[in-house]
PDB file of C-alpha atoms in Angstrom:
ATOM      1  CA  MET A 841       8.477  -6.453  78.243  1.00 93.00           C
ATOM      2  CA  LYS A 842       6.983  -6.656  82.033  1.00 95.00           C
ATOM      3  CA  ILE A 843       3.614  -7.076  82.527  1.00 95.00           C
ATOM      4  CA  ARG A 844       3.245  -2.971  83.395  1.00 95.00           C
ATOM      5  CA  GLU A 845       4.380  -1.945  79.751  1.00 95.00           C
ATOM      6  CA  ILE A 846       2.076  -4.357  77.901  1.00 94.00           C
ATOM      7  CA  SER A 847      -0.440  -2.893  80.123  1.00 95.00           C
ATOM      8  CA  LYS A 848       0.001   0.176  78.843  1.00 94.00           C
ATOM      9  CA  GLU A 849       0.435  -0.762  75.376  1.00 92.00           C
ATOM     10  CA  THR A 850      -2.468  -2.876  74.934  1.00 90.00           C
ATOM     11  CA  GLY A 851      -5.047  -0.802  77.076  1.00 89.00           C
ATOM     12  CA  LEU A 852      -5.620  -3.841  79.103  1.00 92.00           C
ATOM     13  CA  SER A 853      -5.319  -3.891  82.920  1.00 94.00           C
ATOM     14  CA  THR A 854      -2.504  -5.654  84.856  1.00 95.00           C
ATOM     15  CA  SER A 855      -5.206  -7.669  86.270  1.00 96.00           C
ATOM     16  CA  THR A 856      -7.016  -8.634  82.993  1.00 95.00           C
ATOM     17  CA  ILE A 857      -3.754 -10.120  81.311  1.00 96.00           C
ATOM     18  CA  ARG A 858      -3.164 -12.032  84.799  1.00 96.00           C
ATOM     19  CA  TYR A 859      -6.853 -13.475  84.252  1.00 96.00           C
ATOM     20  CA  TYR A 860      -6.261 -14.066  80.843  1.00 96.00           C
ATOM     21  CA  GLU A 861      -3.472 -16.026  81.518  1.00 95.00           C
ATOM     22  CA  GLN A 862      -5.377 -17.798  84.118  1.00 96.00           C
ATOM     23  CA  GLN A 863      -7.979 -18.686  81.555  1.00 95.00           C
ATOM     24  CA  ASN A 864      -5.242 -19.832  78.824  1.00 95.00           C
ATOM     25  CA  LEU A 865      -5.962 -17.051  76.702  1.00 96.00           C
ATOM     26  CA  ILE A 866      -2.449 -16.080  76.858  1.00 97.00           C
ATOM     27  CA  ARG A 867       0.307 -19.193  76.613  1.00 95.00           C
ATOM     28  CA  GLY A 868       4.087 -19.628  77.047  1.00 93.00           C
ATOM     29  CA  VAL A 869       4.871 -16.370  78.712  1.00 95.00           C
ATOM     30  CA  GLU A 870       8.528 -16.492  79.495  1.00 95.00           C
ATOM     31  CA  ARG A 871       9.801 -15.772  83.281  1.00 94.00           C
ATOM     32  CA  ASP A 872      12.783 -14.738  84.290  1.00 93.00           C
ATOM     33  CA  LYS A 873      14.512 -16.545  87.415  1.00 94.00           C
ATOM     34  CA  ASN A 874      12.171 -14.716  90.264  1.00 93.00           C
ATOM     35  CA  GLY A 875       9.439 -15.661  88.146  1.00 91.00           C
ATOM     36  CA  ILE A 876       8.518 -12.206  86.754  1.00 93.00           C
ATOM     37  CA  ARG A 877       6.643 -12.635  83.044  1.00 94.00           C
ATOM     38  CA  ASN A 878       8.914 -11.137  80.146  1.00 95.00           C
ATOM     39  CA  PHE A 879       6.770 -10.763  77.794  1.00 96.00           C
ATOM     40  CA  SER A 880       7.584 -11.073  73.736  1.00 95.00           C
ATOM     41  CA  GLU A 881       6.983  -9.031  70.980  1.00 95.00           C
ATOM     42  CA  ASP A 882       4.620 -11.702  69.498  1.00 94.00           C
ATOM     43  CA  ASP A 883       3.313 -12.149  73.162  1.00 95.00           C
ATOM     44  CA  LYS A 884       2.274  -8.319  72.694  1.00 95.00           C
ATOM     45  CA  LYS A 885       0.810  -8.781  69.512  1.00 95.00           C
ATOM     46  CA  TRP A 886      -1.498 -11.841  70.796  1.00 95.00           C
ATOM     47  CA  ILE A 887      -2.145  -9.459  73.571  1.00 96.00           C
ATOM     48  CA  LYS A 888      -3.504  -5.968  71.587  1.00 94.00           C
ATOM     49  CA  PHE A 889      -5.485  -8.837  69.113  1.00 92.00           C
ATOM     50  CA  LEU A 890      -7.119 -10.147  72.588  1.00 93.00           C
ATOM     51  CA  SER A 891      -7.851  -6.826  73.527  1.00 91.00           C
ATOM     52  CA  SER A 892      -9.154  -5.534  70.036  1.00 88.00           C
ATOM     53  CA  VAL A 893     -11.371  -8.878  69.785  1.00 87.00           C
ATOM     54  CA  LYS A 894     -13.144  -7.996  73.239  1.00 88.00           C
ATOM     55  CA  ARG A 895     -13.848  -4.446  72.481  1.00 84.00           C
ATOM     56  CA  ALA A 896     -15.150  -5.609  69.401  1.00 82.00           C
ATOM     57  CA  GLY A 897     -17.763  -7.660  71.697  1.00 81.00           C
ATOM     58  CA  LEU A 898     -16.371 -11.460  71.655  1.00 85.00           C
ATOM     59  CA  SER A 899     -17.262 -12.982  74.490  1.00 87.00           C
ATOM     60  CA  LEU A 900     -14.580 -14.813  76.843  1.00 91.00           C
ATOM     61  CA  GLU A 901     -15.981 -17.889  75.770  1.00 91.00           C
ATOM     62  CA  GLN A 902     -15.551 -17.067  72.380  1.00 89.00           C
ATOM     63  CA  MET A 903     -12.021 -15.747  73.046  1.00 92.00           C
ATOM     64  CA  MET A 904     -11.343 -19.000  74.792  1.00 93.00           C
ATOM     65  CA  HIS A 905     -12.062 -20.901  71.535  1.00 91.00           C
ATOM     66  CA  TYR A 906     -10.262 -18.399  69.300  1.00 90.00           C
ATOM     67  CA  ALA A 907      -7.102 -18.737  71.661  1.00 93.00           C
ATOM     68  CA  GLU A 908      -7.591 -22.749  71.185  1.00 92.00           C
ATOM     69  CA  LEU A 909      -7.481 -22.233  67.667  1.00 91.00           C
ATOM     70  CA  PHE A 910      -4.881 -20.254  67.292  1.00 90.00           C
ATOM     71  CA  TYR A 911      -2.370 -21.766  69.363  1.00 90.00           C
ATOM     72  CA  SER A 912      -3.162 -24.761  67.247  1.00 88.00           C
ATOM     73  CA  LYS A 913      -1.582 -23.118  64.412  1.00 76.00           C
ATOM     74  CA  ASN A 914      -2.252 -22.908  60.724  1.00 76.00           C
ATOM     75  CA  GLU A 915      -4.479 -25.924  60.953  1.00 83.00           C
ATOM     76  CA  SER A 916      -7.166 -23.994  62.190  1.00 87.00           C
ATOM     77  CA  ILE A 917      -6.933 -20.914  59.620  1.00 90.00           C
ATOM     78  CA  PRO A 918     -10.438 -21.689  58.543  1.00 92.00           C
ATOM     79  CA  GLN A 919     -11.963 -22.020  61.688  1.00 91.00           C
ATOM     80  CA  ARG A 920     -10.225 -18.710  62.645  1.00 89.00           C
ATOM     81  CA  LEU A 921     -11.693 -17.102  59.382  1.00 91.00           C
ATOM     82  CA  GLU A 922     -15.173 -18.069  60.323  1.00 90.00           C
ATOM     83  CA  VAL A 923     -15.030 -16.901  63.983  1.00 86.00           C
ATOM     84  CA  THR A 924     -13.789 -13.992  62.569  1.00 87.00           C
ATOM     85  CA  LYS A 925     -16.652 -13.147  60.252  1.00 90.00           C
ATOM     86  CA  GLN A 926     -19.035 -14.336  62.921  1.00 85.00           C
ATOM     87  CA  CYS A 927     -18.070 -11.369  64.903  1.00 84.00           C
ATOM     88  CA  ARG A 928     -17.560  -8.789  62.228  1.00 88.00           C
ATOM     89  CA  GLU A 929     -21.546  -9.950  60.962  1.00 89.00           C
ATOM     90  CA  SER A 930     -22.452  -9.206  65.391  1.00 84.00           C
ATOM     91  CA  LEU A 931     -20.538  -5.918  65.147  1.00 86.00           C
ATOM     92  CA  ILE A 932     -23.155  -4.763  61.630  1.00 92.00           C
ATOM     93  CA  GLU A 933     -25.921  -6.019  63.992  1.00 91.00           C
ATOM     94  CA  LYS A 934     -24.965  -3.893  67.091  1.00 89.00           C
ATOM     95  CA  MET A 935     -23.735  -1.147  64.637  1.00 93.00           C
ATOM     96  CA  ASN A 936     -27.268  -1.186  62.850  1.00 96.00           C
ATOM     97  CA  GLU A 937     -29.060  -1.217  66.216  1.00 96.00           C
ATOM     98  CA  ILE A 938     -26.909   1.859  67.192  1.00 96.00           C
ATOM     99  CA  LYS A 939     -28.024   3.664  63.994  1.00 98.00           C
ATOM    100  CA  LYS A 940     -31.468   2.777  64.876  1.00 98.00           C
ATOM    101  CA  GLY A 941     -31.388   4.669  68.496  1.00 98.00           C
ATOM    102  CA  ILE A 942     -29.451   7.498  67.020  1.00 98.00           C
ATOM    103  CA  GLU A 943     -32.105   7.776  64.257  1.00 98.00           C
ATOM    104  CA  PHE A 944     -34.994   7.761  66.488  1.00 98.00           C
ATOM    105  CA  LEU A 945     -32.836  10.280  68.963  1.00 98.00           C
ATOM    106  CA  ASP A 946     -32.974  12.578  66.038  1.00 98.00           C
ATOM    107  CA  HIS A 947     -36.278  12.159  65.768  1.00 98.00           C
ATOM    108  CA  LYS A 948     -36.900  13.155  69.526  1.00 97.00           C
ATOM    109  CA  ILE A 949     -34.292  16.046  69.378  1.00 97.00           C
ATOM    110  CA  ASP A 950     -36.171  17.492  66.012  1.00 97.00           C
ATOM    111  CA  TYR A 951     -39.481  17.099  67.686  1.00 96.00           C
ATOM    112  CA  TYR A 952     -38.548  19.072  70.464  1.00 97.00           C
ATOM    113  CA  ASN A 953     -36.961  21.470  69.267  1.00 96.00           C
ATOM    114  CA  GLU A 954     -39.906  22.300  67.409  1.00 95.00           C
ATOM    115  CA  LYS A 955     -42.063  22.033  70.673  1.00 93.00           C
ATOM    116  CA  ILE A 956     -39.738  24.618  71.884  1.00 93.00           C
ATOM    117  CA  TYR A 957     -39.510  26.997  68.594  1.00 90.00           C
ATOM    118  CA  ARG A 958     -43.508  27.040  68.319  1.00 88.00           C
ATOM    119  CA  LYS A 959     -43.688  28.010  72.037  1.00 87.00           C
ATOM    120  CA  ASN A 960     -41.355  30.446  71.879  1.00 88.00           C
ATOM    121  CA  LYS A 961     -43.270  32.251  68.528  1.00 85.00           C
ATOM    122  CA  LYS A 962     -46.232  32.720  70.371  1.00 73.00           C
TER     123      LYS A 962
END
C-alpha cells in the first residue's frame, strides 16, 4: 500500500506518517526501486495502533518508548503491558475530569433555565 492509502485507512495525515517514520516510530517500511514506500498489512496494523494510542493521549515520548519495546519483540511484553495500563489510567483520569465538567455545566444549565422560567412566569 502507498502512503496515501495508509493515510486514508488510519486517519493519519501523510505528513504525520512521514514524521513518525523520521522519529523511528515506524520502521522497516519497504520501498520500491523508485524509493516509494510500500506499506505491508503489518505496517498498517502498527500505524493504526499508533493512531489509536495518540488519540488516547499518549505523548510522543511515550509512543517512542512503546515503539522501542514493540520492535524489541516478545521480551518486552510485560513492559508494554505496563505502558498500556498507565495509558488506560491516564484516560480514566481524563474521563473523570470531563464528567466533573459536564456535571458542573449541567448544574449551570439547570440554574439558568430556572432563572428564565421564573422570569417568564412573572
